[in-house]
mmCIF file of C-alpha atoms in Angstrom:
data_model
loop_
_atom_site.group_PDB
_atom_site.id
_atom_site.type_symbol
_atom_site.label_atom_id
_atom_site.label_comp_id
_atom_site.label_asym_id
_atom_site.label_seq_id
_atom_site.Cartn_x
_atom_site.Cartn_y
_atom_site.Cartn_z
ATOM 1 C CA UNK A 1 -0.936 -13.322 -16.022
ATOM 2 C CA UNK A 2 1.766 -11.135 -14.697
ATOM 3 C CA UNK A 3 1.760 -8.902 -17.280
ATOM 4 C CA UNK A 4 -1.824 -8.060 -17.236
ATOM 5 C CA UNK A 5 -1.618 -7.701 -13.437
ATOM 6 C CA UNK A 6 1.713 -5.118 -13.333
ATOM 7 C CA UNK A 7 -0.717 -3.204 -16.101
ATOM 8 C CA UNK A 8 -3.536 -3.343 -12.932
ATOM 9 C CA UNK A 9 -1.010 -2.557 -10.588
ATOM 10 C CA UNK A 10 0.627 0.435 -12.115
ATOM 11 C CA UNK A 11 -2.605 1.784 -13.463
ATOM 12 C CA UNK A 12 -4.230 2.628 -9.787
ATOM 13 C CA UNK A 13 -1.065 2.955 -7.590
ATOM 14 C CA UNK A 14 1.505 5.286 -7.705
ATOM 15 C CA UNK A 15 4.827 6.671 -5.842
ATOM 16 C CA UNK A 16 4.439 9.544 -3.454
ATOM 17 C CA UNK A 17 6.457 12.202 -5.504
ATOM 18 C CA UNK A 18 8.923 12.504 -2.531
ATOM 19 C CA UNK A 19 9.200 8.732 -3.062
ATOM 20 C CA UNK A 20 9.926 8.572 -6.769
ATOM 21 C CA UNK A 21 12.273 11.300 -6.698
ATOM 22 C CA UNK A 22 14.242 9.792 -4.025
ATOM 23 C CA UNK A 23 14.467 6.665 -6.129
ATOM 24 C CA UNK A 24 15.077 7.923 -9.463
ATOM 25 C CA UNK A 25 18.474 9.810 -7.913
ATOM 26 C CA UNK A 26 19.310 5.999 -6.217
ATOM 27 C CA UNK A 27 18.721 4.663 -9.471
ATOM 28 C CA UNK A 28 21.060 7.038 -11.268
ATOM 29 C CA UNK A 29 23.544 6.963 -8.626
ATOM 30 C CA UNK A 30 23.769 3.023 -7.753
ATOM 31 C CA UNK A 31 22.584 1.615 -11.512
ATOM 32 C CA UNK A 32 23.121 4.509 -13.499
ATOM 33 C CA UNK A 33 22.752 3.278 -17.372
ATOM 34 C CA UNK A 34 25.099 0.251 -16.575
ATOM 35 C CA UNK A 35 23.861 -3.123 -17.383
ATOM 36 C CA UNK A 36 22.815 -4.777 -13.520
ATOM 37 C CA UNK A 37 22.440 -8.032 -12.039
ATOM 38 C CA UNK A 38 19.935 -7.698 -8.862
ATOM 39 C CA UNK A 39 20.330 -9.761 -6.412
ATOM 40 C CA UNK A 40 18.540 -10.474 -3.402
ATOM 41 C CA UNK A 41 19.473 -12.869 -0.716
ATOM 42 C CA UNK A 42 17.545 -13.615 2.896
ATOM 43 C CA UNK A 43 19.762 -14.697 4.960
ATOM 44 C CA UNK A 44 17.881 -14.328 8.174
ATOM 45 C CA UNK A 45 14.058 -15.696 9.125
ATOM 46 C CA UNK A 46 13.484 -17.125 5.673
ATOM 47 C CA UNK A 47 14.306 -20.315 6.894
ATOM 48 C CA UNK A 48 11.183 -21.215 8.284
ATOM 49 C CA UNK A 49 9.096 -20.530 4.754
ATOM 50 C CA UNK A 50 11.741 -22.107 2.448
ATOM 51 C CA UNK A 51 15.243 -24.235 2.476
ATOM 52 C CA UNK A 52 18.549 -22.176 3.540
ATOM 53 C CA UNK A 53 21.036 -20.739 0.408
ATOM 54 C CA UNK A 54 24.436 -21.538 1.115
ATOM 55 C CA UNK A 55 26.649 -17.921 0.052
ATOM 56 C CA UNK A 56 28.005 -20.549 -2.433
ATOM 57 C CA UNK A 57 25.240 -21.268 -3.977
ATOM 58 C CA UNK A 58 24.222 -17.924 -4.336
ATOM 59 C CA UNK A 59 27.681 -16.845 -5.882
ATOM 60 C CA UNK A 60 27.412 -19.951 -8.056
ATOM 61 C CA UNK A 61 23.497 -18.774 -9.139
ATOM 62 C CA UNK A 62 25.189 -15.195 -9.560
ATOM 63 C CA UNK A 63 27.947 -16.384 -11.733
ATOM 64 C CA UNK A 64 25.199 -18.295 -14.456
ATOM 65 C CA UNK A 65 23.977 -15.396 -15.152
ATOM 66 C CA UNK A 66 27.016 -13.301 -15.888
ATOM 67 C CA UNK A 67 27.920 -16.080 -17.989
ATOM 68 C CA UNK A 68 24.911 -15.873 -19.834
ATOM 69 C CA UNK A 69 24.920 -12.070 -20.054
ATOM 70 C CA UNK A 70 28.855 -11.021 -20.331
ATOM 71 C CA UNK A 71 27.267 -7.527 -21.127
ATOM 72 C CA UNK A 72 26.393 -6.946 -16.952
ATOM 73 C CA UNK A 73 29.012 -5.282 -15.427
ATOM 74 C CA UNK A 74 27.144 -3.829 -12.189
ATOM 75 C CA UNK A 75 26.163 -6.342 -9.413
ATOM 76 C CA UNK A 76 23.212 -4.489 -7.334
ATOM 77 C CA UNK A 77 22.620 -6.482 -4.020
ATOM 78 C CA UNK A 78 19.335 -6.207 -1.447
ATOM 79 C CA UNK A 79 20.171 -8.346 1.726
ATOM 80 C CA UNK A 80 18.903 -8.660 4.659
ATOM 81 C CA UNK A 81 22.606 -10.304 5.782
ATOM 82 C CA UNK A 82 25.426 -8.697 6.999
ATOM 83 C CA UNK A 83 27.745 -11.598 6.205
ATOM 84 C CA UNK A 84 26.530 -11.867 2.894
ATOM 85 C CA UNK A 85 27.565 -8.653 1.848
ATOM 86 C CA UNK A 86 30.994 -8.452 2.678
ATOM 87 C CA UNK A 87 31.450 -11.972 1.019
ATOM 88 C CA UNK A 88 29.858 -10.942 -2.047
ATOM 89 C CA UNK A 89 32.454 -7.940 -1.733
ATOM 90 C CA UNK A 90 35.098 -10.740 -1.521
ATOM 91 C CA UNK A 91 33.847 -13.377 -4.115
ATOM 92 C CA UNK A 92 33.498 -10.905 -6.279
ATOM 93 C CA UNK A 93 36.232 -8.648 -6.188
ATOM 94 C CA UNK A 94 36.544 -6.219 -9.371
ATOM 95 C CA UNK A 95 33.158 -6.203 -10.092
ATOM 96 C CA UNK A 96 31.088 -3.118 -9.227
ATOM 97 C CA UNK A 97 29.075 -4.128 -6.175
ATOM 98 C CA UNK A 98 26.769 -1.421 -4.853
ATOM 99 C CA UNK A 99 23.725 -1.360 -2.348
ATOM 100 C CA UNK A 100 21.137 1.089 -1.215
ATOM 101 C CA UNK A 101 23.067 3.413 1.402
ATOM 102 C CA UNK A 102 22.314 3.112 5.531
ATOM 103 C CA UNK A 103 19.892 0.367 4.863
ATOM 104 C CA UNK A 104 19.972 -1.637 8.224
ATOM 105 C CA UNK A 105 20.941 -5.382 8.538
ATOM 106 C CA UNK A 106 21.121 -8.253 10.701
ATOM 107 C CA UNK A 107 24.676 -9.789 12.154
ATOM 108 C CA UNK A 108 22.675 -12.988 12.768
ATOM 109 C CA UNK A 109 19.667 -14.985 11.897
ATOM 110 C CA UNK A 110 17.456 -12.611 13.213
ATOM 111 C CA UNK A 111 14.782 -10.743 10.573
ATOM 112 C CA UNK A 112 15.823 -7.196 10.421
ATOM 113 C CA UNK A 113 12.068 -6.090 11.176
ATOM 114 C CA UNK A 114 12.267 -8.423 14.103
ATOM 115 C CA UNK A 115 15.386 -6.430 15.633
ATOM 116 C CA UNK A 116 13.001 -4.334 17.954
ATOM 117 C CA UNK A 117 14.941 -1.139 17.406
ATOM 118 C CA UNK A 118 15.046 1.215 14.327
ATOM 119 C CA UNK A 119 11.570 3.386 12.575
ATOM 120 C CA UNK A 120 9.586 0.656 11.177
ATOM 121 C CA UNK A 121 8.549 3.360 8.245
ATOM 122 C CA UNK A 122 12.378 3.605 7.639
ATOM 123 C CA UNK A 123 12.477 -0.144 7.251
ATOM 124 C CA UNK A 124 9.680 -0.476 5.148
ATOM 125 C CA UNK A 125 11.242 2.937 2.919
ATOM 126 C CA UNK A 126 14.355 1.122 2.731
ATOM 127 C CA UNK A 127 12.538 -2.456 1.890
ATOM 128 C CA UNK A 128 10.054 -0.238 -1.128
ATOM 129 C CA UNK A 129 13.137 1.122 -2.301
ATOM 130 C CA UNK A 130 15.097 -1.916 -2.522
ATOM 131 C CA UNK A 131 12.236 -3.562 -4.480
ATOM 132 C CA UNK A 132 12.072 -0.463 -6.877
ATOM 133 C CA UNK A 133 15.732 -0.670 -7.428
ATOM 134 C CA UNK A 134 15.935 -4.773 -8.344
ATOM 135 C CA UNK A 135 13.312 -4.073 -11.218
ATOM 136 C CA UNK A 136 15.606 -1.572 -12.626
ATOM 137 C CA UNK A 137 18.478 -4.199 -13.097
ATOM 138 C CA UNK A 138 19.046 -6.495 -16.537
ATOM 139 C CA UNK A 139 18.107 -10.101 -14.705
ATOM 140 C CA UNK A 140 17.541 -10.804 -10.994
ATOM 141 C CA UNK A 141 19.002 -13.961 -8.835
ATOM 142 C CA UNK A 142 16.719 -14.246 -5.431
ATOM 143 C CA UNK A 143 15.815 -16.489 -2.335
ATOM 144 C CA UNK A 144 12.232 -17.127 -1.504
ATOM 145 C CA UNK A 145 10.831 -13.431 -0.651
ATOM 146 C CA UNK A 146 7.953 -11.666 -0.932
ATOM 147 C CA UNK A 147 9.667 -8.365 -1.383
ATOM 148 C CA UNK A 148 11.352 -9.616 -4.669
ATOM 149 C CA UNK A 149 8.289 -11.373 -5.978
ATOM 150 C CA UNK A 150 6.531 -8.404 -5.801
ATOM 151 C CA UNK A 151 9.772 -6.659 -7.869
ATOM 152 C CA UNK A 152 9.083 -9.542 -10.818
ATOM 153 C CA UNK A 153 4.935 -8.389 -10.244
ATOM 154 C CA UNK A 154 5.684 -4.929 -11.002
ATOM 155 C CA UNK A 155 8.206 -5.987 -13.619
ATOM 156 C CA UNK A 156 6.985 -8.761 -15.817
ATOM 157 C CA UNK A 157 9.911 -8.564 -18.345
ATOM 158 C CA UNK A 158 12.314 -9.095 -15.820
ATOM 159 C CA UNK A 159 14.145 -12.766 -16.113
ATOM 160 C CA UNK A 160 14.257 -13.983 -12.791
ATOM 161 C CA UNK A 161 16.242 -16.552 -11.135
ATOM 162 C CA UNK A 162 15.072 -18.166 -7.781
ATOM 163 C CA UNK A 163 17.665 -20.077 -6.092
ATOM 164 C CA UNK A 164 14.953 -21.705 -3.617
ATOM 165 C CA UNK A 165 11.329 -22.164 -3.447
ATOM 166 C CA UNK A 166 9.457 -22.312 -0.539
ATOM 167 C CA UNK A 167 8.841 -25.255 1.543
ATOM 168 C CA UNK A 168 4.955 -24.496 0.401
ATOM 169 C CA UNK A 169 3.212 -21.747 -1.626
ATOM 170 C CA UNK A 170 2.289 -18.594 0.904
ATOM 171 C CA UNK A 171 -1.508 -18.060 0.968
ATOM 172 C CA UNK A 172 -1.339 -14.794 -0.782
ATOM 173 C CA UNK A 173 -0.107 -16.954 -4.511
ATOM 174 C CA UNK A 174 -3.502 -17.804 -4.737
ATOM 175 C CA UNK A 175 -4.411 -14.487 -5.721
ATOM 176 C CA UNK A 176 -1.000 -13.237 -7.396
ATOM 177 C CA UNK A 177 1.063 -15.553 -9.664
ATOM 178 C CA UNK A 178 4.365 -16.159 -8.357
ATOM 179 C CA UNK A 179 7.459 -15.094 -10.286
#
């Protein structure tokens, strides 16, 4: 199951030091010891593997699980949308809404690693670190991803809500269970 495969996982890989310094000082700095609903929302190519998510019914997914854990009072949010993240900002106004800094997004439906400009290392840094920093959090809300089911891989403990499922299982769930 997952469990036994996050053991696997963690077992033979590890972080580049340079790597799991850099996220340990995000983690402190974006989550510090504050109880943190991830979040992570494609908004761009996804909608060729799996249905579209409305912001609505993201925010509505979002607000279940504040209900059900009044304790979370961080909201930690990997997108991929520009749009989305200034009407999280707006929907949920008071809370304490953070993201990884300079992480580069799209203004339309176009995949951010499809952009043609930009380091792809950077993007993949900034994808890794995003994925790092969603286990961290209390409970996680997500659209169909890879990136965040390899967060609930590495994470097995970590209640996770998917707000979409794709429109059929990628090849690789064959050989990984999916979150």
């Amino acid at each position: 199951g997952r469990r036994e495969l996050a053991e696997m996982l963690n077992h033979h890989f590890r972080l580049a030091e340079p790597m799991r310094r850099a996220v340990e000082a995000l983690a402190m700095d974006l989550l510090g010891d504050r109880p943190t609903l991830g979040v992570h929302y494609r908004g761009t190519d996804k909608r060729t593997e799996a249905p579209a998510v409305s912001h609505a019914e993201m925010f509505e997914a979002m607000r279940r699980e504040l209900r059900a854990d009044p304790e979370i009072e961080r909201i930690f949010v990997a997108t991929d949308s520009h749009a989305f993240r200034e009407a999280l900002g707006d929907a949920f106004e008071g809370r304490d809404v953070r993201s990884a800094p300079d992480v580069q997004r799209s203004s339309d439906e176009t995949g951010v690693h499809f952009l043609g400009h930009g380091d792809p290392v950077e993007k993949a840094r900034e994808a890794l670190v995003d994925a790092l920093l969603l286990g961290r959090c209390r409970r996680l809300v997500k659209t169909e991803s890879a990136l965040s089911h390899w967060t609930s891989l590495l994470h097995p403990g970590l209640p996770v809500t998917q707000v979409n499922a794709p429109y059929r299982p990628p090849a690789w769930a064959a050989w990984f269970p999916l979150a």
